[in-house]
Amino acid sequence: MMDELPVAVPPNKKPWLAAVGFGAISIAVLFTPTQEGSTDKAIPDVATHGAPWTICNGHTRGVHKGDTATEAQCKAYLAQDMQIAAETVSRCIHVPLNVNQAAALYDATFNEGPQSVCNSSIQAAADAHNYPGMCANLARYFYGAGKPMSGLVNRRVNDIELCNWPTTNKALVYPAGWKP
């Protein structure tokens, strides 16, 4: 049985929704910092109080205690991290997604890792063309170090809302090697 999440924050408190209509990576690059926060100094993981150390908007690759980053480095890390997340989603989700669905999955993949979309309930729902179920399954990913984390609960509520948010952008994000 899927855990239930609380009611979302009102839309006027969600600046990333103004980005709807852009490309999926652009939406994710605007969305993720609102969920992650930003720091120019490496900090320990909130759940483990240690590794992995994180900097900027949640960048962890190669980060150690005492590291610092400039604003330009933080922007570059975020772009790099979203590209990696997008490639993972493209590899593991085998159906086209609208830009909002893709952006929500990019954020979840960046935050939780590839296991959130590869060989997961999200992947199974997507492959069955059950897009509402795909979005709802984001609710499963709100644990840190095996414990529910209130920040992750809020983030998944926002991921689910973005994933289900209607779009007038007819562009679809196609998986790697897509053949209709």
C-alpha positions as a printed NumPy array, in Angstrom:
array([[  0.   ,   0.   ,   0.   ],
       [  1.331,   3.419,  -0.958],
       [  1.947,   5.96 ,   1.796],
       [ -0.226,   9.05 ,   1.536],
       [  1.258,  12.501,   1.319],
       [ -0.18 ,  15.68 ,   2.835],
       [ -1.872,  18.424,   0.869],
       [  0.442,  20.474,  -1.343],
       [  1.552,  24.057,  -0.841],
       [ -0.71 ,  26.604,  -2.602],
       [  0.266,  27.24 ,  -6.273],
       [  1.158,  30.903,  -5.618],
       [  4.02 ,  29.614,  -3.407],
       [  5.412,  27.535,  -6.306],
       [  7.418,  29.733,  -8.687],
       [  8.482,  26.785, -10.855],
       [  4.907,  26.444, -12.156],
       [  5.487,  29.702, -14.039],
       [  8.12 ,  27.816, -16.058],
       [  5.601,  25.323, -17.43 ],
       [  5.875,  25.516, -21.195],
       [  9.669,  25.421, -21.267],
       [ 11.648,  22.274, -21.989],
       [ 11.813,  19.561, -19.347],
       [ 15.425,  20.207, -18.321],
       [ 14.732,  23.954, -18.071],
       [ 11.745,  23.276, -15.811],
       [ 13.801,  20.884, -13.656],
       [ 16.659,  23.397, -13.378],
       [ 14.163,  25.98 , -12.049],
       [ 12.252,  23.472,  -9.899],
       [ 15.082,  21.645,  -8.13 ],
       [ 16.65 ,  24.655,  -6.346],
       [ 13.251,  25.509,  -4.84 ],
       [ 13.164,  22.009,  -3.345],
       [ 16.809,  21.577,  -2.478],
       [ 17.879,  25.006,  -1.286],
       [ 21.411,  26.186,  -2.028],
       [ 24.663,  26.424,  -0.149],
       [ 28.114,  27.427,  -1.302],
       [ 29.702,  25.275,   1.433],
       [ 29.632,  21.478,   1.583],
       [ 27.163,  20.194,   4.179],
       [ 26.477,  16.68 ,   5.462],
       [ 23.475,  14.71 ,   4.282],
       [ 20.401,  15.611,   6.358],
       [ 19.434,  11.978,   6.91 ],
       [ 22.86 ,  10.46 ,   7.666],
       [ 24.502,  13.55 ,   9.204],
       [ 27.54 ,  12.583,   7.128],
       [ 28.165,  11.134,   3.669],
       [ 27.224,  11.926,   1.057],
       [ 28.293,  15.536,   1.447],
       [ 26.328,  17.953,  -0.686],
       [ 26.938,  21.423,  -2.087],
       [ 25.003,  23.982,  -4.11 ],
       [ 21.577,  22.518,  -4.975],
       [ 22.234,  18.96 ,  -3.866],
       [ 25.299,  18.127,  -5.941],
       [ 27.147,  15.18 ,  -4.355],
       [ 29.591,  13.866,  -6.965],
       [ 33.141,  14.41 ,  -5.656],
       [ 32.024,  16.63 ,  -2.749],
       [ 33.968,  16.506,   0.526],
       [ 33.768,  18.239,   3.888],
       [ 35.217,  21.763,   3.584],
       [ 34.509,  22.163,  -0.152],
       [ 33.123,  25.476,  -1.41 ],
       [ 31.621,  26.5  ,  -4.741],
       [ 30.911,  29.705,  -6.623],
       [ 27.519,  30.587,  -8.079],
       [ 28.853,  29.726, -11.548],
       [ 30.044,  26.319, -10.318],
       [ 26.643,  25.683,  -8.725],
       [ 24.859,  26.453, -12.003],
       [ 27.23 ,  24.157, -13.878],
       [ 26.765,  21.344, -11.338],
       [ 22.978,  21.64 , -11.556],
       [ 23.007,  21.554, -15.359],
       [ 25.325,  18.532, -15.292],
       [ 23.22 ,  16.747, -12.653],
       [ 19.982,  17.359, -14.57 ],
       [ 21.554,  16.064, -17.78 ],
       [ 22.577,  12.862, -15.987],
       [ 19.068,  12.529, -14.518],
       [ 17.512,  13.12 , -17.96 ],
       [ 19.713,  10.427, -19.5  ],
       [ 18.691,   7.995, -16.754],
       [ 14.99 ,   8.712, -17.273],
       [ 15.422,   8.332, -21.026],
       [ 17.141,   4.978, -20.559],
       [ 14.611,   3.548, -18.067],
       [ 11.237,   5.04 , -19.035],
       [ 10.228,   3.54 , -22.376],
       [  7.306,   5.801, -23.317],
       [  7.078,   9.474, -24.322],
       [  6.461,  11.94 , -21.491],
       [  5.164,  15.477, -21.527],
       [  7.643,  18.091, -20.309],
       [  6.117,  18.357, -16.83 ],
       [  6.192,  14.592, -16.296],
       [  9.784,  14.456, -17.509],
       [ 10.857,  17.374, -15.275],
       [  9.267,  15.745, -12.201],
       [ 11.036,  12.459, -12.947],
       [ 14.339,  14.284, -13.527],
       [ 14.037,  15.927, -10.107],
       [ 13.153,  12.652,  -8.373],
       [ 15.995,  10.84 , -10.141],
       [ 18.471,  13.582,  -9.213],
       [ 17.271,  13.524,  -5.603],
       [ 16.743,   9.793,  -5.029],
       [ 18.978,   8.19 ,  -7.641],
       [ 18.356,   5.941, -10.644],
       [ 16.468,   3.346,  -8.582],
       [ 13.492,   5.725,  -8.484],
       [ 12.879,   5.24 , -12.226],
       [ 14.819,   2.099, -13.193],
       [ 13.219,  -1.251, -12.33 ],
       [ 10.666,   0.564, -10.16 ],
       [  6.932,   1.011,  -9.726],
       [  7.316,   4.305, -11.607],
       [  8.812,   2.472, -14.58 ],
       [  6.122,  -0.256, -14.475],
       [  3.302,   2.303, -14.452],
       [  4.897,   4.339, -17.249],
       [  5.479,   1.267, -19.4  ],
       [  1.8  ,   0.387, -18.938],
       [  0.898,   3.931, -20.141],
       [ -0.558,   4.574, -16.687],
       [  0.664,   8.15 , -16.385],
       [ -1.442,   9.042, -13.303],
       [ -0.066,   5.917, -11.606],
       [  3.463,   6.839, -12.673],
       [  3.075,  10.249, -11.032],
       [  1.396,   8.805,  -7.922],
       [  4.269,   6.354,  -7.429],
       [  6.59 ,   9.284,  -6.77 ],
       [  4.995,   9.22 ,  -3.289],
       [  7.055,   6.131,  -2.449],
       [ 10.303,   8.104,  -2.34 ],
       [ 10.341,  10.14 ,   0.842],
       [ 12.761,   8.191,   2.99 ],
       [ 16.268,   9.174,   3.976],
       [ 18.491,   6.63 ,   5.732],
       [ 15.381,   4.423,   6.05 ],
       [ 13.298,   7.07 ,   7.843],
       [ 10.482,   9.306,   6.53 ],
       [ 11.814,  12.835,   6.036],
       [  9.398,  15.785,   6.114],
       [ 11.433,  17.673,   3.499],
       [ 11.201,  14.71 ,   1.139],
       [  7.46 ,  14.387,   1.791],
       [  7.016,  18.013,   0.717],
       [  9.29 ,  17.513,  -2.277],
       [  7.37 ,  14.45 ,  -3.48 ],
       [  4.076,  16.332,  -3.112],
       [  5.54 ,  18.999,  -5.39 ],
       [  6.989,  16.407,  -7.806],
       [  3.565,  14.754,  -8.044],
       [  1.85 ,  18.086,  -8.621],
       [  4.326,  19.025, -11.356],
       [  4.021,  15.551, -12.906],
       [  0.219,  15.906, -13.087],
       [  0.201,  19.614, -14.013],
       [ -1.56 ,  20.141, -17.352],
       [  0.597,  21.429, -20.167],
       [ -0.287,  23.19 , -23.382],
       [  3.202,  22.392, -24.643],
       [  2.596,  19.586, -27.136],
       [  6.28 ,  18.652, -27.222],
       [  7.044,  15.204, -25.882],
       [ 10.254,  13.91 , -24.396],
       [ 11.049,  10.632, -26.135],
       [ 13.101,   7.82 , -24.592],
       [ 16.437,   6.752, -26.022],
       [ 15.958,   4.648, -29.154],
       [ 12.22 ,   5.437, -29.366],
       [ 10.414,   3.807, -32.261],
       [  6.662,   4.451, -32.476]])
